[in-house]
XYZ file of C-alpha atoms in Angstrom:
307
model
C 28.438 30.085 4.461
C 27.440 29.129 1.183
C 25.040 26.477 0.781
C 26.845 23.476 -0.591
C 25.873 22.588 -4.250
C 24.420 19.476 -5.345
C 27.018 17.141 -7.586
C 23.834 15.320 -8.882
C 22.402 17.107 -12.022
C 18.536 18.393 -12.177
C 16.879 16.752 -14.431
C 13.802 18.220 -16.204
C 10.575 15.554 -17.107
C 7.955 16.964 -19.463
C 4.674 16.785 -17.833
C 2.275 14.054 -18.909
C 0.183 16.703 -20.795
C 2.999 18.339 -22.547
C 4.791 14.453 -23.327
C 4.008 13.305 -26.868
C 6.448 10.461 -26.966
C 4.526 7.819 -25.546
C 6.906 4.538 -24.641
C 5.093 0.903 -24.723
C 1.208 0.643 -24.029
C 0.961 -0.022 -27.858
C -1.782 -2.778 -27.399
C -3.974 -0.055 -25.043
C -3.550 2.784 -27.840
C -4.634 0.434 -30.277
C -7.231 -0.639 -28.557
C -8.445 3.012 -28.172
C -7.710 3.822 -31.920
C -9.819 0.889 -32.803
C -12.916 1.931 -30.587
C -12.477 5.559 -32.033
C -12.437 5.082 -35.229
C -15.642 2.857 -35.453
C -17.147 5.237 -33.208
C -19.914 5.942 -35.724
C -20.632 2.410 -36.264
C -20.246 0.952 -32.216
C -20.618 3.526 -29.705
C -17.521 4.397 -27.652
C -17.612 3.329 -24.094
C -17.605 6.428 -22.168
C -15.462 5.755 -19.413
C -11.804 4.418 -19.436
C -9.670 3.423 -16.788
C -6.398 3.158 -17.065
C -4.593 0.906 -14.422
C -1.643 0.254 -13.478
C 1.926 1.115 -11.447
C 2.819 4.389 -10.937
C 5.552 5.963 -13.595
C 5.065 4.249 -16.289
C 2.860 6.267 -18.448
C -0.872 6.388 -17.954
C -1.218 9.782 -17.429
C 0.807 10.363 -20.747
C -1.460 8.082 -22.513
C -4.630 9.425 -20.959
C -3.539 13.116 -22.524
C -2.738 11.603 -26.016
C -6.194 10.195 -25.890
C -7.537 13.096 -24.607
C -5.884 15.077 -27.413
C -6.659 12.618 -30.077
C -10.853 13.227 -28.858
C -10.901 17.094 -28.984
C -7.867 17.992 -30.840
C -6.121 21.170 -28.915
C -4.024 20.976 -25.815
C -6.121 22.789 -23.077
C -9.304 22.397 -24.696
C -10.582 19.456 -22.167
C -11.590 19.070 -18.799
C -8.736 18.010 -16.228
C -9.335 17.198 -12.668
C -6.362 16.795 -10.908
C -4.422 17.993 -7.579
C -3.019 21.095 -9.699
C -6.369 22.251 -10.287
C -7.506 21.513 -6.652
C -9.917 23.995 -5.500
C -11.360 24.646 -2.038
C -15.210 25.753 -1.342
C -14.579 29.241 -2.638
C -13.376 28.054 -5.987
C -9.694 29.355 -5.022
C -6.424 26.941 -5.511
C -6.117 24.646 -2.601
C -2.655 23.891 -2.544
C -2.159 22.344 0.701
C -4.511 19.257 0.529
C -3.627 15.528 -0.084
C -6.710 14.893 -1.520
C -8.960 15.959 -4.341
C -12.085 17.859 -3.378
C -15.658 17.430 -4.154
C -15.399 21.341 -5.307
C -12.959 20.189 -8.189
C -15.173 17.992 -9.551
C -18.120 20.280 -9.072
C -16.591 22.992 -10.824
C -15.556 20.630 -13.426
C -19.240 19.469 -13.935
C -20.133 23.162 -13.873
C -18.170 23.741 -16.644
C -19.152 20.943 -18.682
C -22.759 22.230 -18.628
C -21.876 25.392 -20.153
C -19.896 23.662 -23.298
C -22.818 20.869 -23.509
C -24.345 22.676 -26.766
C -20.848 22.906 -28.457
C -21.656 19.651 -30.116
C -18.493 18.419 -30.181
C -16.667 15.369 -28.317
C -15.122 16.544 -25.057
C -12.707 14.555 -23.057
C -12.365 14.702 -19.148
C -8.884 13.451 -17.688
C -8.936 12.555 -14.020
C -5.219 11.834 -12.714
C -5.720 10.212 -10.375
C -9.022 8.618 -9.388
C -6.840 7.192 -6.388
C -6.804 10.902 -4.844
C -10.516 11.826 -4.771
C -11.853 12.466 -1.683
C -15.167 10.087 -0.653
C -17.119 12.888 -1.446
C -15.546 13.794 -4.831
C -15.396 9.748 -5.576
C -19.740 10.423 -5.125
C -19.845 13.236 -7.315
C -18.267 11.508 -10.037
C -20.202 8.576 -9.765
C -23.637 10.105 -10.388
C -22.417 12.137 -13.378
C -20.949 8.638 -14.472
C -24.612 7.046 -14.249
C -25.667 9.195 -16.866
C -22.616 10.327 -18.804
C -23.107 13.469 -21.016
C -23.346 12.837 -24.643
C -20.035 12.571 -26.759
C -17.924 12.621 -23.573
C -15.095 10.771 -22.712
C -14.181 10.233 -19.207
C -10.033 9.127 -18.657
C -9.321 7.782 -15.261
C -5.686 7.359 -14.207
C -6.225 4.437 -11.589
C -2.403 3.761 -9.735
C -4.404 1.075 -7.430
C -7.884 -0.529 -8.692
C -8.795 -1.152 -4.955
C -8.553 2.111 -4.159
C -11.505 3.355 -6.539
C -15.224 2.442 -5.416
C -16.745 -0.545 -6.931
C -19.579 1.249 -8.237
C -17.127 3.383 -10.429
C -15.157 0.297 -11.534
C -18.489 -1.270 -12.750
C -19.093 1.768 -14.872
C -15.389 1.472 -16.811
C -13.781 -0.117 -19.337
C -10.886 -1.326 -17.369
C -7.654 -1.292 -19.347
C -4.744 -2.737 -17.339
C -1.579 -1.316 -18.489
C 1.927 -3.434 -18.083
C 5.057 -2.061 -16.233
C 7.404 -1.186 -18.806
C 10.214 -3.632 -20.131
C 14.037 -2.733 -19.651
C 14.440 -1.798 -23.077
C 11.417 0.618 -22.910
C 13.300 2.296 -19.492
C 16.428 2.364 -21.089
C 14.806 4.075 -24.043
C 13.409 6.597 -21.662
C 16.341 7.069 -19.914
C 18.559 7.690 -23.055
C 15.969 10.285 -24.326
C 15.662 11.979 -20.658
C 18.686 11.362 -18.766
C 21.310 10.689 -21.275
C 23.826 11.965 -19.094
C 22.983 9.855 -16.690
C 24.585 6.401 -15.306
C 21.626 3.921 -14.599
C 22.792 0.489 -13.079
C 21.278 -2.779 -14.188
C 20.368 -2.861 -10.370
C 18.341 0.674 -10.460
C 16.383 -0.676 -13.872
C 15.620 -3.883 -12.133
C 14.519 -2.269 -8.778
C 12.203 0.173 -10.861
C 9.735 -2.666 -11.497
C 8.746 -1.426 -14.756
C 8.399 2.512 -13.639
C 9.983 5.019 -15.012
C 8.634 7.603 -13.228
C 10.585 5.734 -10.278
C 14.017 5.834 -12.061
C 13.160 10.016 -12.768
C 12.621 10.395 -8.877
C 15.677 8.636 -7.733
C 17.789 11.086 -10.157
C 15.869 13.944 -9.332
C 15.708 13.348 -5.778
C 18.755 12.199 -5.040
C 16.384 8.824 -4.178
C 19.318 6.186 -5.048
C 22.113 7.489 -2.193
C 19.067 7.349 0.281
C 17.921 3.766 -0.923
C 21.993 2.904 -0.604
C 21.525 4.756 2.595
C 18.614 2.877 4.053
C 19.753 -0.792 2.923
C 23.511 0.024 4.826
C 21.442 1.151 7.704
C 19.362 -2.413 7.659
C 22.497 -4.425 7.188
C 24.261 -3.012 10.011
C 23.560 -4.694 13.084
C 24.567 -2.212 15.509
C 22.119 0.656 13.971
C 19.743 1.957 16.031
C 16.399 3.410 16.042
C 17.509 6.777 15.930
C 19.836 5.597 12.887
C 16.019 4.394 11.120
C 14.298 7.219 12.152
C 17.015 9.485 10.565
C 16.599 7.947 7.195
C 12.699 7.719 7.721
C 13.307 11.619 7.985
C 14.721 11.917 4.381
C 12.127 9.746 2.734
C 9.134 11.519 4.447
C 8.797 14.962 3.064
C 8.225 13.729 -0.616
C 6.264 10.824 -1.511
C 7.583 10.546 -4.823
C 10.357 8.571 -2.574
C 7.895 6.219 -0.975
C 8.386 3.775 -3.350
C 12.152 3.001 -1.866
C 11.015 0.892 0.652
C 9.271 -1.474 -1.516
C 12.469 -1.508 -3.277
C 13.872 -2.341 -0.022
C 11.338 -4.828 0.746
C 12.267 -6.711 -2.549
C 15.682 -5.953 -2.102
C 15.708 -8.125 0.856
C 13.209 -10.556 -0.098
C 10.930 -9.936 2.612
C 7.698 -10.258 0.740
C 5.870 -10.708 3.685
C 5.900 -7.210 4.314
C 4.707 -5.655 1.321
C 0.848 -5.801 1.815
C 1.454 -4.020 5.048
C 3.666 -1.385 3.832
C 1.654 -0.549 0.927
C -1.307 -0.119 3.222
C 0.979 2.284 5.110
C 1.774 3.968 2.040
C -1.645 4.552 0.743
C -2.592 5.567 4.256
C -0.135 8.590 4.648
C -2.284 10.578 2.307
C -5.488 8.624 2.309
C -6.090 9.215 5.858
C -3.562 11.858 6.194
C -1.377 9.411 8.457
C 1.871 11.250 9.913
C 4.326 10.476 7.000
C 7.891 10.089 9.246
C 5.710 7.782 11.899
C 4.510 5.452 8.877
C 7.737 5.174 6.721
C 9.705 4.483 10.014
C 7.325 1.842 11.415
C 7.952 0.047 7.788
C 11.756 0.494 8.005
C 11.324 -1.054 11.537
C 9.463 -4.136 10.237
C 12.127 -4.717 7.949
C 14.701 -4.297 10.741
C 12.784 -6.971 12.964
C 12.625 -9.502 9.945
C 16.165 -9.294 9.198
C 17.474 -9.657 13.126
C 15.200 -12.471 13.093
C 16.925 -14.279 9.922
C 20.147 -13.161 11.894
C 18.907 -14.930 15.194
C 18.077 -18.212 13.283
């Protein structure tokens, strides 16, 4: 039997390095331009940390800045999961954290180009995903940053970054996108999709979250999660079934926080964010962690009914 074709369109979104259309964040961009244009009078801060929720355009801005500094796409250094390597220098595709070998490899390449006399940019996307050893290797580099080098650190959770790294950076806190900015991005990248006001509200200013919902069918999974939690007869097996649909792709984990917001269970938010972070930080089993979060929501809702 041929596999059932999905009726949901598959959208393609440009990678941050290929996206020259930055929506929002004009304040941060203008602060960088002011600093860059005055660099001969006032030395540039060598480390810029772009922090804020996932999916709001931090990496897009980082690459926009990098292209301004160096001038050509690909002529700067990138530290991310896509360029992750192991101790042999081979591509590491099965990891959840950026290895120390990746950072050391970039440091070696930087040393080879140190005599060019031109500005260089290093994009780290994201600093949250650095292993402890990789973070320490980066810290040693930032303690005495090379001349004419700008480090751009994308950070989703500021608390996940070593305090010693934060102390050496100029921290730029980027705000979630507005509803009008989200609508502009939806019109540009998913013009044929019907994005409800509820989806825009639940996105919490993150176009990345909307994109994931549309591409991965997350909106349907979210509806199923809400229905399962609202059903007083749902069992642990029902909760586990939903958890299994969310677990394979970390781009869907935000659905859990959306559900917490939907039901007004603010007391669960801190613990849920920690559990989600621990899935990648300490290699926690995704299915188990997600089931635990869903089960906590179910218990809270049952308590409300009992009262």
